[in-house]
Amino acid sequence: MASSATVELSRWQFAMVRGEGLLPAWGPFAAVRVADGLRGEGVGIRTGAEVERLTRDGSTGVVTPYLADGSTVESEEFLVATGRSPRTAGLGLETVGLAPGGRLLVDDSCRVTEVAAGWLYAAGDINQRSPLTHMGKYQARACAAAIAARAAGRHANPTPGQPGRPPPTTTPYRRWSSPGRRPPPSA
């Protein structure tokens, strides 16, 4: 996911997104709805924004991010949200035919599907599954059970309901709302 920086000013907010859009992993429909909602609340959105440095004026307290395109934005505060990115660069993944710096695709036992010999496993944020701490723990249990089963010559593909692999419906998502407001019409 692209990193974003939100600058909250006294009268308005501005979101600077390093990538080309909001929520790239969620699909264009989600990005459009979120962007429309933010704009409806008076939040400006600027994509492709690379912050090179920040300064804070000691006498006024004004924070100024300097962007790669030469522009600046003055604000009272500055919040940086980095998102989650797996740190796979430098692990030697290219030696087994995988692209360094990216996520690894896995089956339900957390075995990496792009390694033909089937010896590589990946649990947690490094794979394309739910990037949540508790889901990483489920994945680690599924991975350990699969390795032990395969070492003993047993079938190792977990199915929903087996220990170590929760059904996909157990992944929680947070919904933000504004109490007292009518929900937007459904699409």
PDB file of C-alpha atoms in Angstrom, residues 5-182:
ATOM      1  CA  ALA A   5       0.919  11.739   4.912  1.00  0.00           C
ATOM      2  CA  THR A   6      -1.962  13.731   6.339  1.00  0.00           C
ATOM      3  CA  VAL A   7      -1.538  17.369   7.180  1.00  0.00           C
ATOM      4  CA  GLU A   8      -4.245  18.734   9.462  1.00  0.00           C
ATOM      5  CA  LEU A   9      -4.640  22.483   9.286  1.00  0.00           C
ATOM      6  CA  SER A  10      -6.764  24.682  11.504  1.00  0.00           C
ATOM      7  CA  ARG A  11      -9.580  24.933   8.934  1.00  0.00           C
ATOM      8  CA  TRP A  12      -9.003  22.015   6.544  1.00  0.00           C
ATOM      9  CA  GLN A  13      -7.118  18.802   5.970  1.00  0.00           C
ATOM     10  CA  PHE A  14      -4.900  17.674   3.146  1.00  0.00           C
ATOM     11  CA  ALA A  15      -3.833  14.114   2.316  1.00  0.00           C
ATOM     12  CA  MET A  16      -0.595  13.568   0.420  1.00  0.00           C
ATOM     13  CA  VAL A  17      -0.263  10.084  -1.024  1.00  0.00           C
ATOM     14  CA  ARG A  18       3.117   8.883  -2.255  1.00  0.00           C
ATOM     15  CA  GLY A  19       1.571   6.428  -4.720  1.00  0.00           C
ATOM     16  CA  GLU A  20      -0.756   7.002  -7.645  1.00  0.00           C
ATOM     17  CA  GLY A  21      -3.940   6.641  -5.623  1.00  0.00           C
ATOM     18  CA  LEU A  22      -5.635   5.711  -2.390  1.00  0.00           C
ATOM     19  CA  LEU A  23      -5.956   2.072  -1.267  1.00  0.00           C
ATOM     20  CA  PRO A  24      -4.303   0.390  -4.269  1.00  0.00           C
ATOM     21  CA  ALA A  25      -4.774  -3.105  -2.800  1.00  0.00           C
ATOM     22  CA  TRP A  26      -8.541  -2.596  -2.413  1.00  0.00           C
ATOM     23  CA  GLY A  27      -9.409  -1.890  -6.040  1.00  0.00           C
ATOM     24  CA  PRO A  28     -10.456   1.250  -7.884  1.00  0.00           C
ATOM     25  CA  PHE A  29     -14.074   1.205  -6.658  1.00  0.00           C
ATOM     26  CA  ALA A  30     -12.959   1.430  -3.019  1.00  0.00           C
ATOM     27  CA  ALA A  31     -10.431   4.173  -3.763  1.00  0.00           C
ATOM     28  CA  VAL A  32     -13.068   6.250  -5.562  1.00  0.00           C
ATOM     29  CA  ARG A  33     -15.585   5.911  -2.717  1.00  0.00           C
ATOM     30  CA  VAL A  34     -13.012   6.787  -0.050  1.00  0.00           C
ATOM     31  CA  ALA A  35     -11.688   9.735  -2.080  1.00  0.00           C
ATOM     32  CA  ASP A  36     -15.231  11.020  -2.676  1.00  0.00           C
ATOM     33  CA  GLY A  37     -15.988  10.728   1.044  1.00  0.00           C
ATOM     34  CA  LEU A  38     -12.817  12.572   2.024  1.00  0.00           C
ATOM     35  CA  ARG A  39     -13.429  15.324  -0.510  1.00  0.00           C
ATOM     36  CA  GLY A  40     -17.008  15.599   0.756  1.00  0.00           C
ATOM     37  CA  GLU A  41     -15.563  16.363   4.194  1.00  0.00           C
ATOM     38  CA  GLY A  42     -13.298  19.063   2.767  1.00  0.00           C
ATOM     39  CA  VAL A  43     -10.121  16.989   2.584  1.00  0.00           C
ATOM     40  CA  GLY A  44      -7.864  17.717  -0.358  1.00  0.00           C
ATOM     41  CA  ILE A  45      -6.049  14.735  -1.918  1.00  0.00           C
ATOM     42  CA  ARG A  46      -2.760  14.925  -3.751  1.00  0.00           C
ATOM     43  CA  THR A  47      -1.285  11.761  -5.265  1.00  0.00           C
ATOM     44  CA  GLY A  48       2.311  11.201  -6.337  1.00  0.00           C
ATOM     45  CA  ALA A  49       3.543  13.408  -3.466  1.00  0.00           C
ATOM     46  CA  GLU A  50       7.093  12.660  -2.297  1.00  0.00           C
ATOM     47  CA  VAL A  51       8.060  14.462   0.911  1.00  0.00           C
ATOM     48  CA  GLU A  52      11.809  15.133   0.890  1.00  0.00           C
ATOM     49  CA  ARG A  53      12.130  16.920   4.233  1.00  0.00           C
ATOM     50  CA  LEU A  54      10.181  18.622   7.022  1.00  0.00           C
ATOM     51  CA  THR A  55      10.891  21.708   9.056  1.00  0.00           C
ATOM     52  CA  ARG A  56       9.155  23.282  12.060  1.00  0.00           C
ATOM     53  CA  ASP A  57       9.482  27.000  12.648  1.00  0.00           C
ATOM     54  CA  GLY A  58      10.663  27.430  16.245  1.00  0.00           C
ATOM     55  CA  SER A  59       8.788  30.695  16.797  1.00  0.00           C
ATOM     56  CA  THR A  60       5.444  29.936  15.103  1.00  0.00           C
ATOM     57  CA  GLY A  61       5.354  26.142  15.314  1.00  0.00           C
ATOM     58  CA  VAL A  62       4.391  25.891  11.622  1.00  0.00           C
ATOM     59  CA  VAL A  63       5.422  22.599  10.009  1.00  0.00           C
ATOM     60  CA  THR A  64       6.486  22.740   6.356  1.00  0.00           C
ATOM     61  CA  PRO A  65       6.869  19.611   4.239  1.00  0.00           C
ATOM     62  CA  TYR A  66       9.056  20.167   1.161  1.00  0.00           C
ATOM     63  CA  LEU A  67       7.934  18.013  -1.749  1.00  0.00           C
ATOM     64  CA  ALA A  68      10.042  16.569  -4.577  1.00  0.00           C
ATOM     65  CA  ASP A  69       8.250  18.763  -7.135  1.00  0.00           C
ATOM     66  CA  GLY A  70       9.463  21.881  -5.284  1.00  0.00           C
ATOM     67  CA  SER A  71       6.136  22.763  -3.659  1.00  0.00           C
ATOM     68  CA  THR A  72       5.453  23.160   0.060  1.00  0.00           C
ATOM     69  CA  VAL A  73       2.443  23.014   2.360  1.00  0.00           C
ATOM     70  CA  GLU A  74       2.313  24.828   5.691  1.00  0.00           C
ATOM     71  CA  SER A  75       0.502  23.170   8.559  1.00  0.00           C
ATOM     72  CA  GLU A  76       0.127  23.054  12.310  1.00  0.00           C
ATOM     73  CA  GLU A  77       0.892  19.322  12.533  1.00  0.00           C
ATOM     74  CA  PHE A  78       2.046  16.525  10.250  1.00  0.00           C
ATOM     75  CA  LEU A  79       1.128  12.836  10.550  1.00  0.00           C
ATOM     76  CA  VAL A  80       2.915  10.097   8.589  1.00  0.00           C
ATOM     77  CA  ALA A  81       1.232   6.747   7.973  1.00  0.00           C
ATOM     78  CA  THR A  82       3.637   4.288   6.392  1.00  0.00           C
ATOM     79  CA  GLY A  83       1.434   1.267   5.762  1.00  0.00           C
ATOM     80  CA  ARG A  84       2.775  -2.267   5.677  1.00  0.00           C
ATOM     81  CA  SER A  85       5.470  -3.427   3.325  1.00  0.00           C
ATOM     82  CA  PRO A  86       7.248  -6.751   3.638  1.00  0.00           C
ATOM     83  CA  ARG A  87      11.020  -6.518   3.950  1.00  0.00           C
ATOM     84  CA  THR A  88      12.022  -9.199   1.472  1.00  0.00           C
ATOM     85  CA  ALA A  89      14.906  -7.328  -0.181  1.00  0.00           C
ATOM     86  CA  GLY A  90      18.252  -8.850   0.718  1.00  0.00           C
ATOM     87  CA  LEU A  91      16.884 -12.298   1.601  1.00  0.00           C
ATOM     88  CA  GLY A  92      18.235 -13.907  -1.568  1.00  0.00           C
ATOM     89  CA  LEU A  93      14.809 -14.663  -3.051  1.00  0.00           C
ATOM     90  CA  GLU A  94      16.186 -14.084  -6.543  1.00  0.00           C
ATOM     91  CA  THR A  95      18.341 -17.227  -6.115  1.00  0.00           C
ATOM     92  CA  VAL A  96      15.161 -19.336  -6.196  1.00  0.00           C
ATOM     93  CA  GLY A  97      13.449 -17.375  -8.976  1.00  0.00           C
ATOM     94  CA  LEU A  98      11.419 -14.956  -6.831  1.00  0.00           C
ATOM     95  CA  ALA A  99      11.398 -11.175  -7.105  1.00  0.00           C
ATOM     96  CA  PRO A 100      13.061  -9.484  -4.119  1.00  0.00           C
ATOM     97  CA  GLY A 101      11.203  -6.707  -2.351  1.00  0.00           C
ATOM     98  CA  GLY A 102       7.689  -8.057  -2.865  1.00  0.00           C
ATOM     99  CA  ARG A 103       5.127 -10.334  -1.304  1.00  0.00           C
ATOM    100  CA  LEU A 104       5.106 -14.105  -1.688  1.00  0.00           C
ATOM    101  CA  LEU A 105       2.061 -16.049  -2.874  1.00  0.00           C
ATOM    102  CA  VAL A 106       1.224 -19.033  -0.673  1.00  0.00           C
ATOM    103  CA  ASP A 107      -1.274 -21.891  -0.500  1.00  0.00           C
ATOM    104  CA  ASP A 108      -3.455 -22.589   2.567  1.00  0.00           C
ATOM    105  CA  SER A 109      -0.528 -24.244   4.362  1.00  0.00           C
ATOM    106  CA  CYS A 110       1.619 -21.114   3.781  1.00  0.00           C
ATOM    107  CA  ARG A 111       3.848 -22.942   1.302  1.00  0.00           C
ATOM    108  CA  VAL A 112       5.143 -20.552  -1.379  1.00  0.00           C
ATOM    109  CA  THR A 113       3.461 -21.588  -4.640  1.00  0.00           C
ATOM    110  CA  GLU A 114       6.147 -20.151  -6.922  1.00  0.00           C
ATOM    111  CA  VAL A 115       8.884 -22.487  -5.631  1.00  0.00           C
ATOM    112  CA  ALA A 116       8.451 -25.762  -7.507  1.00  0.00           C
ATOM    113  CA  ALA A 117      10.199 -27.966  -4.958  1.00  0.00           C
ATOM    114  CA  GLY A 118       7.715 -26.867  -2.261  1.00  0.00           C
ATOM    115  CA  TRP A 119      10.266 -26.306   0.494  1.00  0.00           C
ATOM    116  CA  LEU A 120       9.709 -22.590   1.145  1.00  0.00           C
ATOM    117  CA  TYR A 121       7.002 -21.338   3.538  1.00  0.00           C
ATOM    118  CA  ALA A 122       5.941 -17.767   4.366  1.00  0.00           C
ATOM    119  CA  ALA A 123       3.649 -16.567   7.168  1.00  0.00           C
ATOM    120  CA  GLY A 124       2.582 -13.061   8.130  1.00  0.00           C
ATOM    121  CA  ASP A 125       2.862  -9.804   6.204  1.00  0.00           C
ATOM    122  CA  ILE A 126       5.214 -11.332   3.648  1.00  0.00           C
ATOM    123  CA  ASN A 127       2.382 -13.211   1.905  1.00  0.00           C
ATOM    124  CA  GLN A 128      -0.767 -11.992   0.176  1.00  0.00           C
ATOM    125  CA  ARG A 129      -3.034 -13.001   3.065  1.00  0.00           C
ATOM    126  CA  SER A 130      -4.490 -10.794   5.811  1.00  0.00           C
ATOM    127  CA  PRO A 131      -1.757  -8.466   7.153  1.00  0.00           C
ATOM    128  CA  LEU A 132      -2.967  -8.599  10.752  1.00  0.00           C
ATOM    129  CA  THR A 133      -1.024  -9.816  13.780  1.00  0.00           C
ATOM    130  CA  HIS A 134      -3.587 -12.398  14.860  1.00  0.00           C
ATOM    131  CA  MET A 135      -3.853 -13.740  11.300  1.00  0.00           C
ATOM    132  CA  GLY A 136      -0.064 -14.038  11.146  1.00  0.00           C
ATOM    133  CA  LYS A 137      -0.279 -16.212  14.271  1.00  0.00           C
ATOM    134  CA  TYR A 138      -2.926 -18.413  12.628  1.00  0.00           C
ATOM    135  CA  GLN A 139      -0.718 -18.666   9.548  1.00  0.00           C
ATOM    136  CA  ALA A 140       2.322 -19.617  11.635  1.00  0.00           C
ATOM    137  CA  ARG A 141       0.339 -22.442  13.268  1.00  0.00           C
ATOM    138  CA  ALA A 142      -0.923 -23.659   9.884  1.00  0.00           C
ATOM    139  CA  CYS A 143       2.610 -23.478   8.514  1.00  0.00           C
ATOM    140  CA  ALA A 144       4.123 -25.414  11.436  1.00  0.00           C
ATOM    141  CA  ALA A 145       1.379 -28.070  11.255  1.00  0.00           C
ATOM    142  CA  ALA A 146       1.925 -28.469   7.505  1.00  0.00           C
ATOM    143  CA  ILE A 147       5.691 -28.830   7.855  1.00  0.00           C
ATOM    144  CA  ALA A 148       5.285 -31.429  10.620  1.00  0.00           C
ATOM    145  CA  ALA A 149       2.631 -33.348   8.656  1.00  0.00           C
ATOM    146  CA  ARG A 150       4.703 -33.405   5.475  1.00  0.00           C
ATOM    147  CA  ALA A 151       7.791 -34.500   7.405  1.00  0.00           C
ATOM    148  CA  ALA A 152       5.724 -37.426   8.768  1.00  0.00           C
ATOM    149  CA  GLY A 153       4.412 -38.291   5.295  1.00  0.00           C
ATOM    150  CA  ARG A 154       0.844 -37.137   6.008  1.00  0.00           C
ATOM    151  CA  HIS A 155      -1.538 -34.911   4.019  1.00  0.00           C
ATOM    152  CA  ALA A 156      -0.872 -31.283   4.961  1.00  0.00           C
ATOM    153  CA  ASN A 157      -3.379 -29.027   3.223  1.00  0.00           C
ATOM    154  CA  PRO A 158      -5.529 -27.400   5.888  1.00  0.00           C
ATOM    155  CA  THR A 159      -9.226 -26.964   5.233  1.00  0.00           C
ATOM    156  CA  PRO A 160     -11.550 -24.409   6.838  1.00  0.00           C
ATOM    157  CA  GLY A 161     -12.230 -25.302  10.454  1.00  0.00           C
ATOM    158  CA  GLN A 162      -8.973 -27.183  11.005  1.00  0.00           C
ATOM    159  CA  PRO A 163      -6.665 -25.899  13.736  1.00  0.00           C
ATOM    160  CA  GLY A 164      -4.333 -23.273  12.346  1.00  0.00           C
ATOM    161  CA  ARG A 165      -6.569 -22.148   9.490  1.00  0.00           C
ATOM    162  CA  PRO A 166      -9.565 -19.996  10.319  1.00  0.00           C
ATOM    163  CA  PRO A 167     -12.370 -19.617   7.797  1.00  0.00           C
ATOM    164  CA  PRO A 168     -11.855 -16.532   5.605  1.00  0.00           C
ATOM    165  CA  THR A 169     -14.898 -14.864   7.203  1.00  0.00           C
ATOM    166  CA  THR A 170     -13.060 -14.475  10.529  1.00  0.00           C
ATOM    167  CA  THR A 171     -10.874 -11.627   9.268  1.00  0.00           C
ATOM    168  CA  PRO A 172     -12.263  -8.432  10.790  1.00  0.00           C
ATOM    169  CA  TYR A 173     -12.412  -5.163   8.918  1.00  0.00           C
ATOM    170  CA  ARG A 174     -12.909  -1.797  10.542  1.00  0.00           C
ATOM    171  CA  ARG A 175     -15.638   0.472   9.293  1.00  0.00           C
ATOM    172  CA  TRP A 176     -15.439   4.152  10.093  1.00  0.00           C
ATOM    173  CA  SER A 177     -18.605   6.090  10.500  1.00  0.00           C
ATOM    174  CA  SER A 178     -19.845   9.427  11.679  1.00  0.00           C
ATOM    175  CA  PRO A 179     -22.571   9.056  14.326  1.00  0.00           C
ATOM    176  CA  GLY A 180     -25.683  11.016  13.535  1.00  0.00           C
ATOM    177  CA  ARG A 181     -25.098  11.004   9.806  1.00  0.00           C
ATOM    178  CA  ARG A 182     -27.164   9.137   7.290  1.00  0.00           C
TER     179      ARG A 182
END
